[in-house]
Amino acid sequence: MAEEEELKHEHHEQDLPLVLLLGLDPSSLQKFFPKLFSKFRFVSPYELPDKSMDQFLINHAQSIKVLICEGGGEAVSINSEVLNCLPSLECIVSVSAGVDHIDLTESKRRGIVVTNAGTVFSEDVADYAIVLLLDVWRKISASDRYLRSGLWPIQGEYSLGHKVGGKRVGIIGLGSIGSEVAKRLQAFGCSIAYNSRKKKESVSFPYFSNATDLATNSDVLILCCALTDETYHIINKDVLSALGKEGVVINIGRGALIDEKELVRCLVQGEIGGAGLDVFENEPNVPKELFELDNVVMTPHSAVLTPESFSALHELTIANLEAFFSNKPLLSPVNYE
């Protein structure tokens, strides 16, 4: 009887749709996305660590039609070399909002559809951007360190922070996350302006066609855009200079949106007022010069890390895979335009 049940289980597993995992440890994925493993069968290079990526794909993934991957600092790049090893691939499901780890031009040329996390992270990431901004301006983390170090009774009151209400906020990238940031900051009484690929007719905020002009007219810049060839180092020396000595930069997008060396120089030399950074150009490596600066708040790429967002991502990932294998419309396709 036990043998029959085991055979049934094996046959059931073999009947499940096959999905390739790249850049994701199956054991970690199973921990956070358990239901996936009851609906799909997975193959991963983690199973054969002695083989190169190309060898594994050539030997074990020639018939694969769909893969799951994630973005971030240590993501596997889904480039033309990887795609050459996957001749049957039709769909890439990214479990991150950003898709800068995927060659979208090559994917489009090959007729491969791409999905991402859609809007499931938008509210949590927007909350995080506000928290970083509040922390930098009100000096919450810095004053916490001051208190814990025993300096309050010795040196007296900590230095003044800045009021949030009434400040001029420039948002770079007024998509789903940027719009949520704007909504939250309007409640503080801030004035909002933005830079985006093009002017959005549906919003009344002032639009600036380049980041330098936006910086000139802002007290803080909040980066919410995707990382593309056009937005790489969109925050450069000229933009930081335009932002000025009291200006603040908040980045919850991708690290390479900022010329990190120039940002470090400006912060160390006091040419801008502060920064709140959840992402970095060479993650997980962070410039050590920033560690001693009280006007810089840093976190380890954790803006999306809530149980609620992971649960929503779990359901979205399953829904996208089920839609693909059922020849139905995908729920969060990436727009190639």
GROMACS .gro file of C-alpha atoms in nm, residues 78-305:
model
  228
   78ILE     CA    1   1.947   3.661  -1.824
   79ASN     CA    2   2.148   3.771  -2.127
   80SER     CA    3   2.188   3.644  -2.481
   81GLU     CA    4   2.442   3.380  -2.372
   82VAL     CA    5   2.193   3.229  -2.126
   83LEU     CA    6   1.908   3.257  -2.374
   84ASN     CA    7   2.118   3.078  -2.638
   85CYS     CA    8   2.121   2.777  -2.406
   86LEU     CA    9   1.740   2.781  -2.376
   87PRO     CA   10   1.606   2.736  -2.729
   88SER     CA   11   1.253   2.644  -2.615
   89LEU     CA   12   1.208   2.931  -2.368
   90GLU     CA   13   0.884   3.126  -2.406
   91CYS     CA   14   0.839   3.306  -2.074
   92ILE     CA   15   1.056   3.464  -1.800
   93VAL     CA   16   0.888   3.521  -1.463
   94SER     CA   17   1.084   3.766  -1.248
   95VAL     CA   18   0.997   3.777  -0.879
   96SER     CA   19   1.138   4.131  -0.850
   97ALA     CA   20   0.988   4.460  -0.967
   98GLY     CA   21   1.307   4.558  -1.150
   99VAL     CA   22   1.403   4.368  -1.464
  100ASP     CA   23   1.746   4.521  -1.531
  101HIS     CA   24   1.893   4.168  -1.495
  102ILE     CA   25   1.702   4.059  -1.807
  103ASP     CA   26   1.801   4.151  -2.164
  104LEU     CA   27   1.459   4.278  -2.270
  105THR     CA   28   1.569   4.364  -2.623
  106GLU     CA   29   1.692   4.009  -2.686
  107SER     CA   30   1.386   3.861  -2.515
  108LYS     CA   31   1.156   4.065  -2.737
  109ARG     CA   32   1.352   3.961  -3.048
  110ARG     CA   33   1.306   3.596  -2.956
  111GLY     CA   34   0.937   3.636  -2.878
  112ILE     CA   35   0.986   3.565  -2.507
  113VAL     CA   36   0.734   3.729  -2.274
  114VAL     CA   37   0.855   3.869  -1.940
  115THR     CA   38   0.662   3.929  -1.620
  116ASN     CA   39   0.768   4.102  -1.300
  117ALA     CA   40   0.632   4.161  -0.951
  118GLY     CA   41   0.391   4.419  -1.086
  119THR     CA   42   0.253   4.642  -0.813
  120VAL     CA   43   0.273   4.395  -0.522
  121PHE     CA   44   0.568   4.582  -0.366
  122SER     CA   45   0.452   4.935  -0.442
  123GLU     CA   46   0.286   5.028  -0.112
  124ASP     CA   47   0.554   4.873   0.110
  125VAL     CA   48   0.838   5.032  -0.089
  126ALA     CA   49   0.662   5.369  -0.084
  127ASP     CA   50   0.624   5.342   0.294
  128TYR     CA   51   0.995   5.266   0.317
  129ALA     CA   52   1.089   5.570   0.110
  130ILE     CA   53   0.894   5.790   0.351
  131VAL     CA   54   1.058   5.622   0.650
  132LEU     CA   55   1.406   5.684   0.507
  133LEU     CA   56   1.320   6.046   0.438
  134LEU     CA   57   1.181   6.099   0.788
  135ASP     CA   58   1.485   5.932   0.938
  136VAL     CA   59   1.731   6.151   0.747
  137TRP     CA   60   1.547   6.480   0.806
  138ARG     CA   61   1.446   6.413   1.168
  139LYS     CA   62   1.778   6.238   1.250
  140ILE     CA   63   1.604   5.944   1.419
  141SER     CA   64   1.874   5.678   1.374
  142ALA     CA   65   2.153   5.928   1.448
  143SER     CA   66   1.985   6.049   1.769
  144ASP     CA   67   1.920   5.687   1.872
  145ARG     CA   68   2.294   5.618   1.844
  146TYR     CA   69   2.364   5.940   2.039
  147LEU     CA   70   2.137   5.828   2.323
  148ARG     CA   71   2.268   5.470   2.334
  149SER     CA   72   2.627   5.591   2.345
  150GLY     CA   73   2.553   5.778   2.670
  151LEU     CA   74   2.616   6.124   2.525
  152TRP     CA   75   2.283   6.284   2.620
  153PRO     CA   76   2.368   6.357   2.987
  154ILE     CA   77   2.720   6.463   2.890
  155GLN     CA   78   2.669   6.678   2.580
  156GLY     CA   79   2.303   6.773   2.618
  157GLU     CA   80   2.034   6.801   2.354
  158TYR     CA   81   2.092   6.652   2.010
  159SER     CA   82   2.104   6.881   1.705
  160LEU     CA   83   1.786   6.998   1.536
  161GLY     CA   84   1.620   6.803   1.257
  162HIS     CA   85   1.408   6.937   0.972
  163LYS     CA   86   1.033   6.965   0.930
  164VAL     CA   87   0.888   6.751   0.649
  165GLY     CA   88   0.575   6.951   0.578
  166GLY     CA   89   0.604   7.216   0.310
  167LYS     CA   90   0.919   7.072   0.153
  168ARG     CA   91   0.963   7.045  -0.224
  169VAL     CA   92   0.987   6.680  -0.326
  170GLY     CA   93   1.117   6.569  -0.666
  171ILE     CA   94   1.020   6.215  -0.764
  172ILE     CA   95   1.216   6.044  -1.040
  173GLY     CA   96   0.988   5.781  -1.187
  174LEU     CA   97   0.616   5.840  -1.131
  175GLY     CA   98   0.507   5.480  -1.184
  176SER     CA   99   0.322   5.266  -0.932
  177ILE     CA  100   0.580   5.319  -0.655
  178GLY     CA  101   0.641   5.686  -0.732
  179SER     CA  102   0.268   5.755  -0.732
  180GLU     CA  103   0.230   5.591  -0.391
  181VAL     CA  104   0.520   5.801  -0.259
  182ALA     CA  105   0.355   6.117  -0.392
  183LYS     CA  106   0.024   6.027  -0.228
  184ARG     CA  107   0.190   5.981   0.110
  185LEU     CA  108   0.391   6.302   0.092
  186GLN     CA  109   0.090   6.507  -0.011
  187ALA     CA  110  -0.056   6.413   0.327
  188PHE     CA  111   0.248   6.580   0.488
  189GLY     CA  112   0.179   6.899   0.295
  190CYS     CA  113   0.476   6.863   0.061
  191SER     CA  114   0.474   7.003  -0.292
  192ILE     CA  115   0.543   6.735  -0.554
  193ALA     CA  116   0.720   6.757  -0.891
  194TYR     CA  117   0.851   6.473  -1.105
  195ASN     CA  118   1.074   6.354  -1.385
  196SER     CA  119   0.974   6.058  -1.600
  197ARG     CA  120   1.026   5.926  -1.951
  198LYS     CA  121   0.738   6.144  -2.060
  199LYS     CA  122   0.484   6.383  -1.911
  200LYS     CA  123   0.181   6.211  -1.761
  201GLU     CA  124  -0.139   6.381  -1.867
  202SER     CA  125  -0.331   6.217  -1.582
  203VAL     CA  126  -0.143   6.405  -1.306
  204SER     CA  127  -0.122   6.775  -1.224
  205PHE     CA  128   0.224   6.775  -1.063
  206PRO     CA  129   0.485   6.994  -1.236
  207TYR     CA  130   0.692   6.793  -1.485
  208PHE     CA  131   1.065   6.838  -1.549
  209SER     CA  132   1.215   6.672  -1.854
  210ASN     CA  133   1.557   6.629  -1.693
  211ALA     CA  134   1.681   6.544  -1.345
  212THR     CA  135   1.903   6.853  -1.311
  213ASP     CA  136   1.613   7.095  -1.347
  214LEU     CA  137   1.407   6.884  -1.106
  215ALA     CA  138   1.692   6.893  -0.852
  216THR     CA  139   1.720   7.272  -0.882
  217ASN     CA  140   1.356   7.299  -0.779
  218SER     CA  141   1.358   7.034  -0.502
  219ASP     CA  142   1.467   6.990  -0.141
  220VAL     CA  143   1.481   6.614  -0.181
  221LEU     CA  144   1.500   6.371  -0.473
  222ILE     CA  145   1.334   6.029  -0.435
  223LEU     CA  146   1.440   5.768  -0.690
  224CYS     CA  147   1.157   5.532  -0.787
  225CYS     CA  148   1.239   5.457  -1.151
  226ALA     CA  149   1.361   5.140  -1.319
  227LEU     CA  150   1.728   5.098  -1.404
  228THR     CA  151   1.776   5.122  -1.781
  229ASP     CA  152   2.045   5.246  -2.016
  230GLU     CA  153   1.878   5.587  -1.999
  231THR     CA  154   1.855   5.603  -1.617
  232TYR     CA  155   2.201   5.463  -1.538
  233HIS     CA  156   2.373   5.728  -1.319
  234ILE     CA  157   2.079   5.965  -1.371
  235ILE     CA  158   2.196   6.118  -1.042
  236ASN     CA  159   2.540   6.250  -1.132
  237LYS     CA  160   2.767   6.537  -1.029
  238ASP     CA  161   2.554   6.801  -1.204
  239VAL     CA  162   2.231   6.681  -1.042
  240LEU     CA  163   2.386   6.666  -0.695
  241SER     CA  164   2.531   7.014  -0.741
  242ALA     CA  165   2.188   7.143  -0.845
  243LEU     CA  166   2.031   6.980  -0.538
  244GLY     CA  167   2.265   7.180  -0.314
  245LYS     CA  168   2.408   7.172   0.037
  246GLU     CA  169   2.076   7.114   0.214
  247GLY     CA  170   1.943   6.865  -0.042
  248VAL     CA  171   1.869   6.499   0.033
  249VAL     CA  172   1.868   6.191  -0.194
  250ILE     CA  173   1.648   5.888  -0.121
  251ASN     CA  174   1.703   5.573  -0.330
  252ILE     CA  175   1.466   5.277  -0.317
  253GLY     CA  176   1.511   5.194  -0.687
  254ARG     CA  177   1.844   5.047  -0.797
  255GLY     CA  178   2.193   5.140  -0.679
  256ALA     CA  179   2.327   5.225  -1.024
  257LEU     CA  180   2.072   5.503  -1.066
  258ILE     CA  181   2.328   5.708  -0.871
  259ASP     CA  182   2.692   5.768  -0.952
  260GLU     CA  183   2.791   5.624  -0.616
  261LYS     CA  184   3.147   5.757  -0.612
  262GLU     CA  185   3.019   6.109  -0.676
  263LEU     CA  186   2.750   6.071  -0.410
  264VAL     CA  187   3.009   5.959  -0.154
  265ARG     CA  188   3.233   6.252  -0.240
  266CYS     CA  189   2.946   6.502  -0.205
  267LEU     CA  190   2.837   6.356   0.129
  268VAL     CA  191   3.188   6.343   0.273
  269GLN     CA  192   3.263   6.699   0.163
  270GLY     CA  193   2.926   6.832   0.280
  271GLU     CA  194   2.808   6.931  -0.066
  272ILE     CA  195   2.462   6.780  -0.007
  273GLY     CA  196   2.261   6.747   0.312
  274GLY     CA  197   2.211   6.373   0.344
  275ALA     CA  198   2.093   6.047   0.191
  276GLY     CA  199   1.864   5.753   0.264
  277LEU     CA  200   1.982   5.446   0.073
  278ASP     CA  201   1.825   5.101   0.050
  279VAL     CA  202   2.016   5.003  -0.264
  280PHE     CA  203   2.380   5.028  -0.372
  281GLU     CA  204   2.577   5.007  -0.692
  282ASN     CA  205   2.780   4.696  -0.604
  283GLU     CA  206   2.564   4.504  -0.359
  284PRO     CA  207   2.629   4.368  -0.106
  285ASN     CA  208   2.938   4.591  -0.093
  286VAL     CA  209   2.876   4.938   0.051
  287PRO     CA  210   3.125   5.229   0.048
  288LYS     CA  211   3.289   5.232   0.391
  289GLU     CA  212   3.311   5.614   0.387
  290LEU     CA  213   2.934   5.621   0.446
  291PHE     CA  214   2.952   5.424   0.772
  292GLU     CA  215   3.067   5.720   0.979
  293LEU     CA  216   2.819   5.976   0.842
  294ASP     CA  217   2.524   6.056   1.070
  295ASN     CA  218   2.335   6.221   0.785
  296VAL     CA  219   2.321   5.894   0.590
  297VAL     CA  220   2.066   5.621   0.668
  298MET     CA  221   2.132   5.283   0.504
  299THR     CA  222   1.949   4.950   0.488
  300PRO     CA  223   2.040   4.625   0.305
  301HIS     CA  224   1.798   4.630   0.008
  302SER     CA  225   1.506   4.549   0.235
  303ALA     CA  226   1.228   4.788   0.128
  304VAL     CA  227   1.019   4.500  -0.009
  305LEU     CA  228   1.070   4.266   0.284
   0.00000   0.00000   0.00000
